[in-house]
Coordinates of C-alpha atoms and ligand atoms in Angstrom, one line a residue:
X1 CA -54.4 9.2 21.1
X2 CA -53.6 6.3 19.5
X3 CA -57.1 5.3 18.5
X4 CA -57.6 9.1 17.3
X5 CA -54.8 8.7 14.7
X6 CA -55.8 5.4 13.4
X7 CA -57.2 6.2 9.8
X8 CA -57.8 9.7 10.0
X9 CA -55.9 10.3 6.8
X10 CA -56.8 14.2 6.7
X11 CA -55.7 14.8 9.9
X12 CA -54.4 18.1 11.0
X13 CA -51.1 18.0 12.3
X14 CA -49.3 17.0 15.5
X15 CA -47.1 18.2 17.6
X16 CA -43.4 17.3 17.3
X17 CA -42.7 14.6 19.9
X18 CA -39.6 15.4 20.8
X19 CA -38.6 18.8 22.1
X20 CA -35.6 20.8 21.5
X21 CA -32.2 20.9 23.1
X22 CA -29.7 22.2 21.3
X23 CA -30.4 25.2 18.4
X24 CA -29.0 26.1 15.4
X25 CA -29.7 30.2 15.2
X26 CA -30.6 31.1 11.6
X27 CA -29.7 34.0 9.8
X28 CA -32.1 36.3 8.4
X29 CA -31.8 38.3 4.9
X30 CA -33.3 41.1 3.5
X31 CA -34.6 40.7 0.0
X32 CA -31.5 42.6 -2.0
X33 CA -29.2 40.2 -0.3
X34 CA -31.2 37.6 -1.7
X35 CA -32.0 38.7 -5.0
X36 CA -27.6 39.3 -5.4
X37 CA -27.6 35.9 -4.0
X38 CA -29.6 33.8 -6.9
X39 CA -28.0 36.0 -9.4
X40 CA -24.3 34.5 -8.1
X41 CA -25.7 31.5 -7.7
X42 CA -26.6 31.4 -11.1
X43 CA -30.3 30.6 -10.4
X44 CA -29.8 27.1 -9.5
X45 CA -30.7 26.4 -5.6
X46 CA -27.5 24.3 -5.2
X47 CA -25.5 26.8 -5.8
X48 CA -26.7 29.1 -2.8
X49 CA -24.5 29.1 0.3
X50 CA -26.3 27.9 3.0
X51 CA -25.6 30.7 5.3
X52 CA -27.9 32.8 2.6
X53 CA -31.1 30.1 3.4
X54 CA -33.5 30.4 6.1
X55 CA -35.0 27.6 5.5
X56 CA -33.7 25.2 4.2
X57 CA -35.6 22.4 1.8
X58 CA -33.4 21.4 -0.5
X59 CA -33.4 17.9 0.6
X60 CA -33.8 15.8 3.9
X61 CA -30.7 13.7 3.0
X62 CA -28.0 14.2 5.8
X63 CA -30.4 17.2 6.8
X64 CA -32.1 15.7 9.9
X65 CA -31.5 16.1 13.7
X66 CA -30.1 13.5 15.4
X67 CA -31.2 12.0 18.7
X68 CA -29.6 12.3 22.2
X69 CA -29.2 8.7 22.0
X70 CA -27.4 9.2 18.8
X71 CA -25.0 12.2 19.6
X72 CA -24.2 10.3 22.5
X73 CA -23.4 7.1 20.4
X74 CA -21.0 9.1 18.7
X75 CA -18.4 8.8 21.6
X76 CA -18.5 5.1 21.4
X77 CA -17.3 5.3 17.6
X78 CA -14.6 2.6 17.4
X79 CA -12.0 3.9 14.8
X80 CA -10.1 1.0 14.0
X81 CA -9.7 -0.1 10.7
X82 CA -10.7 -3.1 10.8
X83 CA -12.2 -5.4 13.5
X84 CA -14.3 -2.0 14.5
X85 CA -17.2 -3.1 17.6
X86 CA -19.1 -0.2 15.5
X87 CA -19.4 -2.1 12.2
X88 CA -20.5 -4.6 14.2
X89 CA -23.5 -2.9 15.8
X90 CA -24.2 -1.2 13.2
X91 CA -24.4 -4.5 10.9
X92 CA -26.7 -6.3 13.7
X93 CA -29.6 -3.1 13.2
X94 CA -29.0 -3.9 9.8
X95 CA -29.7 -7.6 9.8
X96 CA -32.4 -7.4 12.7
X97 CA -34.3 -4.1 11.1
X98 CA -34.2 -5.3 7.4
X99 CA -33.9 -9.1 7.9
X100 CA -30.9 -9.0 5.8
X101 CA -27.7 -11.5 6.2
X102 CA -25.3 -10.1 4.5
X103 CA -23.9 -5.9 5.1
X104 CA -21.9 -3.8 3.0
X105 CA -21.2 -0.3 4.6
X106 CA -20.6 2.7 2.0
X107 CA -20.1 6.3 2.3
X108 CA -23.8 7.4 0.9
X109 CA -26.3 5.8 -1.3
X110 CA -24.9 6.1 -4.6
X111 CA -21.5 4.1 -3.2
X112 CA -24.1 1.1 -2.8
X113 CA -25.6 2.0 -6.2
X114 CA -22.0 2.1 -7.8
X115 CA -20.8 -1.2 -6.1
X116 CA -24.0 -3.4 -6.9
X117 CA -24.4 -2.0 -10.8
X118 CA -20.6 -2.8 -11.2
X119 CA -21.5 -6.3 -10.0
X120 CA -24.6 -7.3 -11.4
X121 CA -24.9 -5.1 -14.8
X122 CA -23.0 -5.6 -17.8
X123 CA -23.5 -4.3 -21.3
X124 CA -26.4 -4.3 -23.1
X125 CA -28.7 -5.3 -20.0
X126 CA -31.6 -3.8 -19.4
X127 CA -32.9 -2.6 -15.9
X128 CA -36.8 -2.1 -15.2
X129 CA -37.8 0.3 -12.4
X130 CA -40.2 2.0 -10.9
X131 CA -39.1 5.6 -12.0
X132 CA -35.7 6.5 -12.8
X133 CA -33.5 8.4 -9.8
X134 CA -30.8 10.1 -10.8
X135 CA -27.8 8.7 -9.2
X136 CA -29.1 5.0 -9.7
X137 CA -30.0 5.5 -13.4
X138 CA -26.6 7.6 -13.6
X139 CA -25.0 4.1 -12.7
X140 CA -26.6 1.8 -14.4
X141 CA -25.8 3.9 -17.7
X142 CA -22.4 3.7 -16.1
X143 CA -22.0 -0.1 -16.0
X144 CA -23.4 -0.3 -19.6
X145 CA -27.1 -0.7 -18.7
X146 CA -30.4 0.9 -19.9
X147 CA -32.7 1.8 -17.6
X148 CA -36.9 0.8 -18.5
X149 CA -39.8 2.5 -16.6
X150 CA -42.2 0.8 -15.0
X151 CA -43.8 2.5 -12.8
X152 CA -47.7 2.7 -13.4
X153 CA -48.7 5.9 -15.3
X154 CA -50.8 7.3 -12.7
X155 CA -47.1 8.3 -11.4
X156 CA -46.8 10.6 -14.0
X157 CA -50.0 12.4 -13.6
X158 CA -49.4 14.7 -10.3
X159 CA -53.9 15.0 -9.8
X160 CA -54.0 11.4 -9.6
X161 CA -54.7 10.4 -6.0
X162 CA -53.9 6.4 -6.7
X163 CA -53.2 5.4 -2.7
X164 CA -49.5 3.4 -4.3
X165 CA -48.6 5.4 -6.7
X166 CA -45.4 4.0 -6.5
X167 CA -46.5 0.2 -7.8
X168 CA -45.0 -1.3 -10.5
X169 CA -47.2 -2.0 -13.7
X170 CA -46.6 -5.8 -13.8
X171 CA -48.1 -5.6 -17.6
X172 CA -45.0 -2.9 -18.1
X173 CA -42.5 -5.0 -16.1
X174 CA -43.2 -8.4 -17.9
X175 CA -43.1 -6.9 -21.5
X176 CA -39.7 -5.1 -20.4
X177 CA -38.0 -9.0 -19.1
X178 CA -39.8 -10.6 -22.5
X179 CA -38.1 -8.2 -24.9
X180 CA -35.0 -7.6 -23.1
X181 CA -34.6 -11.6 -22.2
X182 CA -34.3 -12.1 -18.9
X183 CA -30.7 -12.8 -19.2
X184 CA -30.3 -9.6 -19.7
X185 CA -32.1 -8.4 -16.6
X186 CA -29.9 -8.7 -14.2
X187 CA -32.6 -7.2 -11.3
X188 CA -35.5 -5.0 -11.0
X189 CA -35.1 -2.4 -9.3
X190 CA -37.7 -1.3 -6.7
X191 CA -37.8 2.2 -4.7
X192 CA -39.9 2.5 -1.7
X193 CA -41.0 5.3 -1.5
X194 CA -40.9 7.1 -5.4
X195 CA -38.6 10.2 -4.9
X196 CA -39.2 11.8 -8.4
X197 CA -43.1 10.7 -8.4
X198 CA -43.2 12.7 -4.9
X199 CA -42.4 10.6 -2.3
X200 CA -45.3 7.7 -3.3
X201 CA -45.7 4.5 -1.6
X202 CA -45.8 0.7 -3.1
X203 CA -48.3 -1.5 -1.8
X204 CA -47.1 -4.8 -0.1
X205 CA -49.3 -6.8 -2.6
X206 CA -48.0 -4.7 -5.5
X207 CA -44.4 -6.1 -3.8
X208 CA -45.6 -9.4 -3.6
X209 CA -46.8 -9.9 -7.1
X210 CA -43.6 -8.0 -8.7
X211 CA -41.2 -11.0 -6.5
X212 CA -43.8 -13.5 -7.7
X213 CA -43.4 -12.3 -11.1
X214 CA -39.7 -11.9 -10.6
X215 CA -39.6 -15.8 -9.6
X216 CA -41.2 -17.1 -12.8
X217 CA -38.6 -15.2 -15.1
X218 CA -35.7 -16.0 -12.6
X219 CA -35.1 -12.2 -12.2
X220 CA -33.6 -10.3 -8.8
X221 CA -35.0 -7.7 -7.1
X222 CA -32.6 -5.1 -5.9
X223 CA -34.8 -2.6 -3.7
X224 CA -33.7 1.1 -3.1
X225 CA -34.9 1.1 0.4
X226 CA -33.8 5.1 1.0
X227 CA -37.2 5.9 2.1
X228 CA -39.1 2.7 3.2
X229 CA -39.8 3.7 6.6
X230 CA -42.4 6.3 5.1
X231 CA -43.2 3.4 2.6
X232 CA -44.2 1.3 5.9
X233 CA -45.9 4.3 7.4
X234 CA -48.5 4.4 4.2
X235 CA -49.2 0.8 3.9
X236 CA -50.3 0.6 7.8
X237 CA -52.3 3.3 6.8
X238 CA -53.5 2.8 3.5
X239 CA -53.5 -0.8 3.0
X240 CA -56.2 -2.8 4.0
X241 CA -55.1 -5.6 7.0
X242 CA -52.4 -3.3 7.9
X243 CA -53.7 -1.2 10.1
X244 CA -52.8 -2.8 13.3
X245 CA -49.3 -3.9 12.5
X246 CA -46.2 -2.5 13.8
X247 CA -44.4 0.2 11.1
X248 CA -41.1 -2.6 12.5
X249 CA -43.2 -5.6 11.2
X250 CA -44.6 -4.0 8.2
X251 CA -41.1 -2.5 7.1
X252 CA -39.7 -6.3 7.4
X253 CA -42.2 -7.7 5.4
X254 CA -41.2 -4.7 2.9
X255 CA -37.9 -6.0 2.3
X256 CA -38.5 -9.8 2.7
X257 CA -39.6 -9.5 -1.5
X258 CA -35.6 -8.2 -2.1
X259 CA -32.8 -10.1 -3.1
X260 CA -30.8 -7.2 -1.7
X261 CA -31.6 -3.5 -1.5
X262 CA -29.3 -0.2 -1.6
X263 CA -30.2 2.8 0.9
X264 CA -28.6 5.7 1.4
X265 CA -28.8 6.4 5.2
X266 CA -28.7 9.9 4.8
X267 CA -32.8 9.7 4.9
X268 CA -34.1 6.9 6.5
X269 CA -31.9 6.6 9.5
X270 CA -31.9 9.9 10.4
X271 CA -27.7 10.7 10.3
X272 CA -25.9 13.4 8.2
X273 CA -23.7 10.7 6.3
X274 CA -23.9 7.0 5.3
X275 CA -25.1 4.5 3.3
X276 CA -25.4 0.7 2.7
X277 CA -25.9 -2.8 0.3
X278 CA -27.1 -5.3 1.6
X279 CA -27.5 -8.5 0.4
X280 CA -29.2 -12.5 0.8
X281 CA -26.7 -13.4 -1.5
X282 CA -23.4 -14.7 -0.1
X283 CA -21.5 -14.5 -3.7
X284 CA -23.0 -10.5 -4.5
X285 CA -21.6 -9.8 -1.0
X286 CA -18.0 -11.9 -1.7
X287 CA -17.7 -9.3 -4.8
X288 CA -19.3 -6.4 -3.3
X289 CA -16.0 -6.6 -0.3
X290 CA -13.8 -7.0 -3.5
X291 CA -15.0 -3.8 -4.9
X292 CA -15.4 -2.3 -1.9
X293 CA -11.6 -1.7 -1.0
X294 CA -11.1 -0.3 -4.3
X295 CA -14.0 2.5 -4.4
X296 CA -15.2 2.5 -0.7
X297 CA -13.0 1.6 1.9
X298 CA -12.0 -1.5 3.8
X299 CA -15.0 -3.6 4.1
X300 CA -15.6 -2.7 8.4
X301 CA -15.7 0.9 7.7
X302 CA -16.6 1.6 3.9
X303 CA -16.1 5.2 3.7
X304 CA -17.8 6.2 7.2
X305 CA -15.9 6.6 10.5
X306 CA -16.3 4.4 13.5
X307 CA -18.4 6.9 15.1
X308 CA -21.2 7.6 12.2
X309 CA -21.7 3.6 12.2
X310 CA -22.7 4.2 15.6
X311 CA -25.4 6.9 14.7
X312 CA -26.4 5.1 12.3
X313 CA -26.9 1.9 14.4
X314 CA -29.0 3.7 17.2
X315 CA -31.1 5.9 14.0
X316 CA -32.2 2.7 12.5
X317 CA -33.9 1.8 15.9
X318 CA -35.2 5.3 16.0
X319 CA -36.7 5.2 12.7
X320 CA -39.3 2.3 13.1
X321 CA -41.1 3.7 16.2
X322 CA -44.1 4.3 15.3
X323 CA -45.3 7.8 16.7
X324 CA -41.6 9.3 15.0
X325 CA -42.9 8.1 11.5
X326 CA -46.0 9.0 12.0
X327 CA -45.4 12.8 13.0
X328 CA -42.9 13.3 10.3
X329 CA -45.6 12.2 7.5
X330 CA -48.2 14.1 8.7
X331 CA -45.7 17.3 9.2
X332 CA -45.3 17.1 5.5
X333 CA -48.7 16.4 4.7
X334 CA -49.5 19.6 7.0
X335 CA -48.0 21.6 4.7
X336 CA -49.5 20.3 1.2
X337 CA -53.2 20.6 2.9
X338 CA -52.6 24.4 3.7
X339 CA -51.1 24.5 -0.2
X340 CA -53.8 22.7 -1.3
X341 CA -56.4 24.9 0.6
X342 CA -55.3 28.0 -0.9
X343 CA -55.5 26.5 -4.6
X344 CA -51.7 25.8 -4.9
X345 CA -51.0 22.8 -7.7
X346 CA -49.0 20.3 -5.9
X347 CA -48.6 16.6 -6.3
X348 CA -51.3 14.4 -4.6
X349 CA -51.6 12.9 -2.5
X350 CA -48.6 14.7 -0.8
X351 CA -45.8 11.4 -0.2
X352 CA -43.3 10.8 2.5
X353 CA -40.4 13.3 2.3
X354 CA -41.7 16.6 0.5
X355 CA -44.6 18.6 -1.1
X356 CA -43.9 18.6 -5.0
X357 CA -45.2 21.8 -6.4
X358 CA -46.3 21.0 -9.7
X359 CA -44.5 23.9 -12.0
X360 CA -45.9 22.9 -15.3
X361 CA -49.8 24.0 -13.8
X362 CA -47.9 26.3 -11.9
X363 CA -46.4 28.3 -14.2
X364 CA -48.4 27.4 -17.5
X365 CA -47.6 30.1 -19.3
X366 CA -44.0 28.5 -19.3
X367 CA -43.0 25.9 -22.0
X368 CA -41.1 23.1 -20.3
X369 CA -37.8 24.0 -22.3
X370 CA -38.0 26.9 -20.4
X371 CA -37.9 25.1 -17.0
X372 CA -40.7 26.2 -15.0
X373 CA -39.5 24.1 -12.0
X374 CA -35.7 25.9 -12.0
X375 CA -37.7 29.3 -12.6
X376 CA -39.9 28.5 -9.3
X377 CA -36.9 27.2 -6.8
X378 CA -35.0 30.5 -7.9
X379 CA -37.9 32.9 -7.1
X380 CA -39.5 31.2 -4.5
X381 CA -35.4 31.6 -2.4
X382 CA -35.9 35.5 -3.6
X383 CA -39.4 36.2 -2.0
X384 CA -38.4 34.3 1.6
X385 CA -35.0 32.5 1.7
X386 CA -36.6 29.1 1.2
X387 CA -34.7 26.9 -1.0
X388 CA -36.2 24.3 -2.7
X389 CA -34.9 22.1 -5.5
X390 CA -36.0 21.5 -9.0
X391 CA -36.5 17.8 -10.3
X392 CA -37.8 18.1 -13.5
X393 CA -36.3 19.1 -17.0
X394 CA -33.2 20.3 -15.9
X395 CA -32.5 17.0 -12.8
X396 CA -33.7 14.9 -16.1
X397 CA -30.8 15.1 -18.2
X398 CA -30.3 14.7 -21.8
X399 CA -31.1 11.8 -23.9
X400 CA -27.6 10.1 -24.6
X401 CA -28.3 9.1 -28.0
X402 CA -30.3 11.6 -29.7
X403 CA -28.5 14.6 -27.0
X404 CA -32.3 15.8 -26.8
X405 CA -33.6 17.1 -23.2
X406 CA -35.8 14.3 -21.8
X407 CA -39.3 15.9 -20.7
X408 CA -40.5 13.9 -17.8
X409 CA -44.0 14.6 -17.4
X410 CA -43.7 15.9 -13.9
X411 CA -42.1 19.2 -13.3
X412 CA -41.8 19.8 -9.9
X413 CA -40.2 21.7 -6.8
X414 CA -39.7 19.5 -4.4
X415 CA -39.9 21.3 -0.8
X416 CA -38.0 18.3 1.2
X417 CA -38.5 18.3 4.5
X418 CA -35.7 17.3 7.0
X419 CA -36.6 14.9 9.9
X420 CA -37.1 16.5 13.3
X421 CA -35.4 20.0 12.6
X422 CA -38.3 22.6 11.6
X423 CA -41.1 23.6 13.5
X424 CA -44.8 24.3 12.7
X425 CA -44.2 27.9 12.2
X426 CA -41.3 27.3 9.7
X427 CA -43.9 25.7 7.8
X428 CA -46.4 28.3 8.1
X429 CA -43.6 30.4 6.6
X430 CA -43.0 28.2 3.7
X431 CA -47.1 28.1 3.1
X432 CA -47.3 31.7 2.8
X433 CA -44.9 32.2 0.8
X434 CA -45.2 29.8 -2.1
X435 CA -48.9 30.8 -1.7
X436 CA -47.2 34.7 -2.2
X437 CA -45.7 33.5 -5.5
X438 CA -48.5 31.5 -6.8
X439 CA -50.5 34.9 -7.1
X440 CA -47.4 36.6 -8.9
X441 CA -47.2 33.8 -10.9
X442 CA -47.6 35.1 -14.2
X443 CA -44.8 37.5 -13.4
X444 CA -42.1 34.6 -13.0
X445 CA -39.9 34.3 -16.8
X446 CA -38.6 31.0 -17.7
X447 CA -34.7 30.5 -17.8
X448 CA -32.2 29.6 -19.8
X449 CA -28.6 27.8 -19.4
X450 CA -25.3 29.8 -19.4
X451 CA -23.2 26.4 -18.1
X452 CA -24.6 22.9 -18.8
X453 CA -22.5 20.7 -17.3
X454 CA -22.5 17.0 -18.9
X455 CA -23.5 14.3 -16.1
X456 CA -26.4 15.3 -13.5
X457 CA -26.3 18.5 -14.4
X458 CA -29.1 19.6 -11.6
X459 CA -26.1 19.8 -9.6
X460 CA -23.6 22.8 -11.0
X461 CA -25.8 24.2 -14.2
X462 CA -26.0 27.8 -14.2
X463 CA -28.7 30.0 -15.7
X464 CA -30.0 33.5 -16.5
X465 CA -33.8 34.5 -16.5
X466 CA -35.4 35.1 -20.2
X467 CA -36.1 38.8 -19.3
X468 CA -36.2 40.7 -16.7
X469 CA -38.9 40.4 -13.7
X470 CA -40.1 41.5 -10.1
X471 CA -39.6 38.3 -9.0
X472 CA -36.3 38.2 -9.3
X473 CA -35.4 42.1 -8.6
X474 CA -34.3 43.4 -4.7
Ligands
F0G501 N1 -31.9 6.7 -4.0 C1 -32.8 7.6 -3.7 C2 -34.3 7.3 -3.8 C3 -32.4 8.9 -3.3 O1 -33.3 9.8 -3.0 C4 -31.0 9.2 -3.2 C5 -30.6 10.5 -2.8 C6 -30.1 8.2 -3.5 C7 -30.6 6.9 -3.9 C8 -28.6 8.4 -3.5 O2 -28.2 8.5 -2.2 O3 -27.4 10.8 -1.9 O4 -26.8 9.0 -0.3 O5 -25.8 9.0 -2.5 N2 -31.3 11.5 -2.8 C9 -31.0 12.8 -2.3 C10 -32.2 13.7 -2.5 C11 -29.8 13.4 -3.0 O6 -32.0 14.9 -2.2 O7 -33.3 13.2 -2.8 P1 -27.0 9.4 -1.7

């Protein structure tokens, strides 16, 4: 088994290893309860209730299944405010997993992000990444920074099969820290794996040449290390040297190039709520506690309970074993080869988390101020109850300055897939139907905003279709 897995890239899928025990029935809709649904829901996925989806790909944050292990954790949750054994277990996976000192609990991701850019940013700074996300970028604009792309430009061109299309451009990074100064970079910010480019991997030598190029200039690097477990899978399986190495070894290695690195534990670590900093450097994590107790929480619980530390302790054990990572890659990637077979644009190569369709080849008859991406997620829930999300024009915001939509090159649906919850034939499901759509394409009208909400708007905007259409019709 383990020799037929080594390498084979294009490999077919495998078979869950786990099995199931415990179900969550699903509800099934006809097509006019759907169609009335999206209409309510103002054509924007998020919007739905989630007793209208069947399946549900919105995103694999807080989505995945936990572990016997870790639903029997949960009874150990210690629940004192402070002093709680559960911080303390779950700050030793922390510091033995990612090899950093210094822990910071939070109650998600972007409590990290908020915490760390309130520390380390100040006006006028300027901080390079490899392609914006848009919680971090939301709080680095917060704390009076501007964020600088980085990323190479193969990221931005969904055909591209580039194995790390995640890497930083170290020509793009260094020209950022020259002009800016690089006293006014207070760290580089480094996602493993790209979320917006599709889930893409960072080589280890791309990492190694960014800290070496960090170290000349004197600049930190802050990683977002949300989904670096599926950043380790890729480089043992992609990078040359690699292949024999632990995902545990390689994922240490990962994070030994940070200063520090935010994660929102939601992914990752397999748990439905959490999130972390964590830090080498004793006066970021002095100042992180002082911020902390404001935003967060006292610094042994930070927003969680004693009980989700727990889960979260036992899923950040979970999450480096090797046949777990590898079957939830290649689940995804199952799903982007039957896409790909039936002449489907998506991103390529498919990433860690999700298949990306790619709406602007999609829908081509579309201009992107229409927003083929929100146009597809709306009719792709009305043909089979599977919700996807948008992350293109709309998730991209306005320009503040010049109040102009930004037009990212990529404009995608992201089809996220939660760990360990859906089976093979929920995929085949999704396959057929997006494959459905893509030969009623030309019948799917762009959209336009009734309610445009000022900061990440992704999340509440509200929409109407241009004219009317089958797609959208019971
Ligand atoms: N960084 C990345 C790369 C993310 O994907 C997310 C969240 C965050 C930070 C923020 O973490 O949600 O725990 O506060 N991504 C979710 C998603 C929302 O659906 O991709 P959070």
């Amino acid at each position: 088994m383990e020799n037929l897995w080594k390498g084979d890239q294009r490999m077919a899928r495998l078979a869950e290893p786990y099995k199931i025990k415990s179900v969550e029935p699903l509800r099934m809709t006809t097509r006019a309860e759907r169609a009335e649904a999206m209409r309510q829901a103002g054509y924007n996925t998020f919007l739905l209730r989630s007793k209208d989806v069947y399946i549900d790909l919105l995103t694999d944050s807080g989505t995945n299944a936990m572990s016997q292990a870790q639903w029997s954790a949960l009874m150990l949750g210690d629940e004192a405010y402070s002093g709680s054994e559960s911080f303390f277990r779950f700050e030793a996976a922390v510091q033995e997993v990612y090899g950093m000192p210094y822990v910071v609990p939070t109650h998600q991701g972007r409590g990290a992000e908020h915490i760390l850019s309130q520390i380390l940013i100040h006006q006028g700074d300027v901080v390079p990444g490899n392609m914006y996300f848009t919680t971090t970028r939301e709080h680095q604009e917060l704390a009076g920074g501007r964020f600088v792309d980085v990323i190479i430009d193969e990221a931005h061109d969904s055909q591209n099969v580039h194995p790390f299309k995640g890497n930083v451009d170290l020509a793009k990074l260094e020209q950022a820290i020259v002009e800016a100064g690089p006293e006014h970079v207070p760290y580089v910010s480094v996602a493993l794996t790209v979320n917006m480019a599709g889930g893409q991997p960072v080589s280890l030598e791309n990492l190694r040449a960014v800290r070496s190029l960090c170290d000349k200039y004197g600049v930190k690097i802050y990683m977002d290390a949300t989904r670096a477990v599926e950043n380790a899978f890729f480089v043992q399986e992609r990078e040359p040297g690699n292949e024999g190495r632990s995902i545990r070894e390689i994922f240490l290695e990962q994070l030994s190039y940070a200063d520090g690195c935010t994660v929102s534990a939601k992914k990752d670590a397999i748990v439905n709520i959490g999130g972390f900093l964590a830090t080498r450097d004793e006066e970021t994590f002095e100042a992180a506690k002082e911020l902390l107790v404001v935003f967060e929480g006292f610094p042994h619980y930070g927003g969680l309970a004693g009980r989700d530390m727990e889960a979260l302790a036992v899923g950040i054990h979970e999450m480096i074993e090797d046949s777990y990572i590898r079957h939830r890659v290649l689940q995804v990637r199952g799903l982007g080869d039957r896409l790909l077979a039936a002449g489907v644009p998506i991103v390529q190569p498919v990433g860690g988390h999700g298949v990306f369709l790619d709406a602007k080849r999609f829908l081509s008859h579309l201009d992107q101020e229409q927003m083929p991406a929100q146009a597809l997620a709306a009719a792709l829930y009305v043909d089979a109850g599977v919700r996807g999300m948008e992350r293109g024009v709309v998730s991209s915001g306005r320009d503040h300055a010049t109040g102009e939509n930004h037009h990212p090159k990529l404009e995608l649906v992201r089809l996220t897939i939660p760990r360990r919850v859906y089976t093979e034939s929920h995929m085949d499901v999704v396959a057929d139907s997006v494959v459905h759509l893509y030969g009623q394409r030309s019948e799917i009208p762009g959209l336009q905003f009734v309610f445009e909400p000022k900061r990440l708007r992704f999340f509440t905007a509200r929409f109407e279709p241009l004219r009317p259409s089958p797609v959208f019709e019971a």
